[in-house]
CSV table of C-alpha atoms and ligand atoms in Angstrom, one decimal:
chain,number,residue,atom,x,y,z
T,1169,UNK,CA,39.2,-38.6,-20.1
T,1170,UNK,CA,37.5,-35.4,-18.7
T,1171,UNK,CA,37.9,-34.6,-15.1
T,1172,UNK,CA,36.3,-31.7,-13.0
T,1173,UNK,CA,38.6,-30.0,-10.6
T,1174,UNK,CA,36.2,-28.5,-8.0
T,1175,UNK,CA,38.0,-25.1,-8.1
T,1176,UNK,CA,37.4,-21.8,-9.6
T,1177,UNK,CA,41.1,-20.9,-9.4
T,1178,UNK,CA,42.2,-20.7,-13.0
T,1179,UNK,CA,45.8,-20.7,-12.2
T,1180,UNK,CA,45.7,-23.9,-10.2
T,1181,UNK,CA,43.8,-25.6,-12.9
T,1182,UNK,CA,46.3,-24.5,-15.7
T,1183,UNK,CA,49.3,-25.5,-13.7
T,1184,UNK,CA,47.8,-29.1,-13.2
T,1185,UNK,CA,46.7,-29.3,-16.8
T,1186,UNK,CA,50.3,-28.7,-17.9
T,1187,UNK,CA,51.6,-31.5,-15.8
T,1188,UNK,CA,48.9,-34.0,-16.9
T,1189,UNK,CA,49.3,-33.4,-20.8
T,1190,UNK,CA,46.4,-34.1,-23.1
T,1191,UNK,CA,45.3,-37.5,-21.9
T,1192,UNK,CA,43.2,-35.9,-19.1
T,1193,UNK,CA,41.3,-32.7,-19.8
T,1194,UNK,CA,40.5,-30.7,-16.8
T,1195,UNK,CA,37.4,-28.7,-16.4
T,1196,UNK,CA,36.6,-26.1,-13.8
T,1197,UNK,CA,33.4,-25.6,-11.8
T,1198,UNK,CA,32.6,-22.6,-14.2
T,1199,UNK,CA,33.2,-24.8,-17.2
T,1200,UNK,CA,30.4,-27.2,-16.2
T,1201,UNK,CA,28.0,-24.3,-15.1
T,1202,UNK,CA,28.4,-24.9,-11.3
T,1203,UNK,CA,28.2,-21.3,-9.8
T,1204,UNK,CA,26.7,-22.2,-6.6
T,1205,UNK,CA,28.6,-22.7,-3.3
T,1206,UNK,CA,29.3,-26.4,-2.7
T,1207,UNK,CA,28.3,-27.7,0.8
T,1208,UNK,CA,31.3,-28.4,3.3
T,1209,UNK,CA,29.5,-29.5,6.5
T,1210,UNK,CA,31.5,-32.4,7.6
T,1211,UNK,CA,33.6,-32.7,10.9
T,1212,UNK,CA,36.8,-33.7,9.2
T,1213,UNK,CA,38.9,-33.0,6.0
T,1214,UNK,CA,38.2,-36.4,4.6
T,1215,UNK,CA,34.4,-35.8,4.9
T,1216,UNK,CA,34.5,-32.4,3.4
T,1217,UNK,CA,36.6,-33.4,0.4
T,1218,UNK,CA,34.3,-36.3,-0.1
T,1219,UNK,CA,31.2,-34.2,0.2
T,1220,UNK,CA,32.5,-31.8,-2.5
T,1221,UNK,CA,33.5,-34.4,-5.0
T,1222,UNK,CA,30.3,-36.4,-4.4
T,1223,UNK,CA,28.2,-33.3,-4.9
T,1224,UNK,CA,29.7,-32.8,-8.3
T,1225,UNK,CA,29.5,-36.4,-9.4
T,1226,UNK,CA,25.9,-36.7,-8.3
T,1227,UNK,CA,24.6,-33.4,-9.5
T,1228,UNK,CA,26.6,-32.9,-12.7
T,1229,UNK,CA,27.6,-36.5,-13.5
T,1230,UNK,CA,31.4,-35.8,-14.0
T,1231,UNK,CA,34.3,-37.6,-12.6
T,1232,UNK,CA,36.0,-35.0,-10.4
T,1233,UNK,CA,38.3,-34.3,-7.4
T,1234,UNK,CA,38.1,-31.8,-4.6
T,1235,UNK,CA,40.4,-30.9,-1.8
T,1236,UNK,CA,40.1,-29.7,1.7
T,1237,UNK,CA,42.9,-28.3,4.0
T,1238,UNK,CA,43.4,-27.6,7.6
T,1239,UNK,CA,46.1,-26.3,9.9
T,1240,UNK,CA,46.4,-28.8,12.8
T,1241,UNK,CA,48.1,-27.5,16.0
T,1242,UNK,CA,49.3,-30.3,18.4
T,1243,UNK,CA,48.8,-28.2,21.7
T,1244,UNK,CA,45.4,-27.2,20.7
T,1245,UNK,CA,44.3,-30.8,19.9
T,1246,UNK,CA,44.4,-30.4,16.3
T,1247,UNK,CA,42.5,-27.0,16.1
T,1248,UNK,CA,41.7,-25.1,14.0
T,1249,UNK,CA,41.7,-28.2,11.6
T,1250,UNK,CA,38.5,-28.4,9.5
T,1251,UNK,CA,37.5,-25.0,10.8
T,1252,UNK,CA,40.8,-23.2,9.6
T,1253,UNK,CA,38.9,-20.8,7.2
T,1254,UNK,CA,36.5,-19.6,9.8
T,1255,UNK,CA,38.4,-20.1,13.1
T,1256,UNK,CA,37.8,-16.5,14.3
T,1257,UNK,CA,34.4,-16.1,12.7
T,1258,UNK,CA,32.3,-16.4,9.6
T,1259,UNK,CA,34.0,-13.4,7.9
T,1260,UNK,CA,37.0,-15.8,7.3
T,1261,UNK,CA,39.6,-13.1,8.0
T,1262,UNK,CA,43.2,-14.4,7.8
T,1263,UNK,CA,44.3,-11.7,10.3
T,1264,UNK,CA,41.8,-12.6,12.9
T,1265,UNK,CA,42.4,-16.3,12.5
T,1266,UNK,CA,46.2,-15.8,13.1
T,1267,UNK,CA,45.5,-13.6,16.0
T,1268,UNK,CA,43.3,-16.2,17.6
T,1269,UNK,CA,46.1,-18.9,17.1
T,1270,UNK,CA,48.8,-16.7,18.6
T,1271,UNK,CA,46.7,-15.7,21.6
T,1272,UNK,CA,45.9,-19.2,22.3
T,1273,UNK,CA,49.6,-20.3,22.1
T,1274,UNK,CA,50.7,-17.4,24.1
T,1275,UNK,CA,51.8,-19.3,27.1
T,1276,UNK,CA,52.4,-22.6,25.4
T,1277,UNK,CA,55.8,-23.9,24.6
T,1278,UNK,CA,54.8,-26.7,22.3
T,1279,UNK,CA,54.4,-24.8,18.9
T,1280,UNK,CA,54.2,-28.0,16.7
T,1281,UNK,CA,51.7,-27.8,13.9
T,1282,UNK,CA,51.1,-29.2,10.4
T,1283,UNK,CA,49.1,-28.5,7.3
T,1284,UNK,CA,47.2,-31.3,5.9
T,1285,UNK,CA,45.3,-31.6,2.7
T,1286,UNK,CA,43.0,-34.4,1.7
T,1287,UNK,CA,42.0,-34.8,-2.1
T,1288,UNK,CA,39.0,-36.9,-2.9
T,1289,UNK,CA,38.9,-38.2,-6.4
T,1290,UNK,CA,35.8,-39.8,-7.9
T,1291,UNK,CA,36.0,-41.6,-11.2
T,1292,UNK,CA,32.9,-43.3,-12.5
T,1293,UNK,CA,31.5,-43.4,-8.9
T,1294,UNK,CA,34.6,-44.9,-7.2
T,1295,UNK,CA,36.5,-42.7,-4.6
T,1296,UNK,CA,40.1,-42.5,-3.8
T,1297,UNK,CA,41.7,-40.2,-1.4
T,1298,UNK,CA,45.3,-38.6,-1.3
T,1299,UNK,CA,46.8,-37.0,1.7
T,1300,UNK,CA,49.6,-34.4,1.9
T,1301,UNK,CA,51.2,-33.2,5.1
T,1302,UNK,CA,53.9,-30.7,6.0
T,1303,UNK,CA,55.2,-30.5,9.5
T,1304,UNK,CA,56.3,-27.4,11.1
T,1305,UNK,CA,55.8,-24.8,13.9
T,1306,UNK,CA,53.8,-21.7,14.8
T,1307,UNK,CA,56.3,-18.9,15.3
T,1308,UNK,CA,55.6,-16.0,17.7
T,1309,UNK,CA,55.2,-13.1,15.3
T,1310,UNK,CA,54.0,-12.9,11.7
T,1311,UNK,CA,56.8,-12.8,9.1
T,1312,UNK,CA,56.6,-12.4,5.4
T,1313,UNK,CA,54.1,-10.9,2.9
T,1314,UNK,CA,53.3,-13.6,0.3
T,1315,UNK,CA,51.0,-16.5,0.3
T,1316,UNK,CA,47.6,-16.4,2.2
T,1317,UNK,CA,45.8,-17.8,5.2
T,1318,UNK,CA,48.2,-18.8,8.1
T,1319,UNK,CA,51.4,-18.6,5.9
T,1320,UNK,CA,53.0,-15.8,8.0
T,1321,UNK,CA,53.0,-17.8,11.2
T,1322,UNK,CA,53.9,-21.2,9.7
T,1323,UNK,CA,57.5,-22.3,9.5
T,1324,UNK,CA,58.1,-25.7,7.9
T,1325,UNK,CA,60.6,-27.9,9.6
T,1326,UNK,CA,64.1,-27.6,8.1
T,1327,UNK,CA,63.6,-24.1,6.9
T,1328,UNK,CA,64.4,-20.6,8.2
T,1329,UNK,CA,61.4,-18.9,6.4
T,1330,UNK,CA,57.8,-19.0,6.9
T,1331,UNK,CA,55.5,-20.0,4.0
T,1332,UNK,CA,54.9,-16.3,3.5
T,1333,UNK,CA,58.6,-15.6,3.0
T,1334,UNK,CA,58.9,-18.4,0.2
T,1335,UNK,CA,58.1,-17.8,-3.3
T,1336,UNK,CA,55.1,-20.0,-4.5
T,1337,UNK,CA,57.4,-22.4,-6.5
T,1338,UNK,CA,59.4,-23.3,-3.4
T,1339,UNK,CA,56.4,-23.4,-1.2
T,1340,UNK,CA,54.5,-25.8,-3.6
T,1341,UNK,CA,57.6,-28.2,-3.6
T,1342,UNK,CA,57.1,-29.1,0.1
T,1343,UNK,CA,53.6,-27.9,1.0
T,1344,UNK,CA,50.6,-30.1,2.1
T,1345,UNK,CA,48.7,-29.3,-1.1
T,1346,UNK,CA,51.8,-29.9,-3.3
T,1347,UNK,CA,52.3,-33.1,-1.9
T,1348,UNK,CA,48.8,-34.4,-2.0
T,1349,UNK,CA,48.6,-33.2,-5.7
T,1350,UNK,CA,51.9,-35.1,-6.4
T,1351,UNK,CA,50.2,-38.3,-5.3
T,1352,UNK,CA,47.0,-37.6,-7.3
T,1353,UNK,CA,49.1,-36.9,-10.5
T,1354,UNK,CA,51.1,-40.0,-9.9
T,1355,UNK,CA,47.8,-42.0,-9.8
T,1356,UNK,CA,46.2,-40.3,-12.7
T,1357,UNK,CA,49.3,-41.1,-14.8
T,1358,UNK,CA,48.9,-44.9,-14.2
T,1359,UNK,CA,45.3,-44.8,-15.7
B,2465,IMP,P1,40.9,-24.7,1.8
B,2465,IMP,O1,40.3,-26.0,2.1
B,2465,IMP,O2,42.0,-24.9,0.9
B,2465,IMP,O3,39.9,-23.7,1.4
B,2465,IMP,O4,41.6,-24.2,3.1
B,2465,IMP,C1,41.0,-24.0,4.3
B,2465,IMP,C2,41.7,-22.9,5.1
B,2465,IMP,O5,43.0,-23.3,5.5
B,2465,IMP,C3,42.1,-21.6,4.3
B,2465,IMP,O6,41.0,-20.7,4.3
B,2465,IMP,C4,43.3,-21.1,5.0
B,2465,IMP,O7,42.9,-20.3,6.1
B,2465,IMP,C5,44.0,-22.3,5.5
B,2465,IMP,N1,45.1,-22.8,4.4
B,2465,IMP,C6,44.9,-23.7,3.5
B,2465,IMP,N2,46.0,-23.8,2.8
B,2465,IMP,C7,46.8,-22.9,3.3
B,2465,IMP,C8,48.2,-22.6,2.9
B,2465,IMP,O8,48.8,-23.1,2.1
B,2465,IMP,N3,48.7,-21.5,3.7
B,2465,IMP,C9,48.1,-21.0,4.8
B,2465,IMP,N4,46.8,-21.2,5.0
B,2465,IMP,C10,46.3,-22.2,4.4
């Protein structure tokens, strides 16, 4: 079976392909000639993941999957959530986004937060969704130099390091995306 992973991240695709073996052949957006930006206009992660996978299925006719991720902060009623990439503006600056979070939490004691990923898989027109969550807290000052996005201010529960202080392999074992992908792989292996 051929399955499009709605990403242009070659590394992510190769990593997943290695786990899946040769029963399922993954294709990237580039492989199918999709070079345009895929719309993400929905008010929640489930809607955005669905919009992206539906777009590929309807326009290109491939079975496929797409993911969407957000940081959900309890004291901010789940913000930035689906707006995580552009929380501080359309330039999508991680520095500015982290600054906005830290400012908003400056006088707040409840620092509980979680990352949540939703994967939408469409096979022959039928959709299934898989969710991955990692709970943690927003620390007071940025720590660590690896990773991306909000990693320097997010410390997962049970760990002394932020995501930006972990190596990628350790992060993936417990991360929102890692957990959602594990559920997806488990499902694909039953097909
Ligand atoms: P996307 O849906 O994977 O593009 O994620 C949306 C936004 O959430 C990103 O632009 C980042 O700001 C944030 N984000 C997603 N995953 C992570 C992560 O693993 N660490 C830190 N920030 C993340």
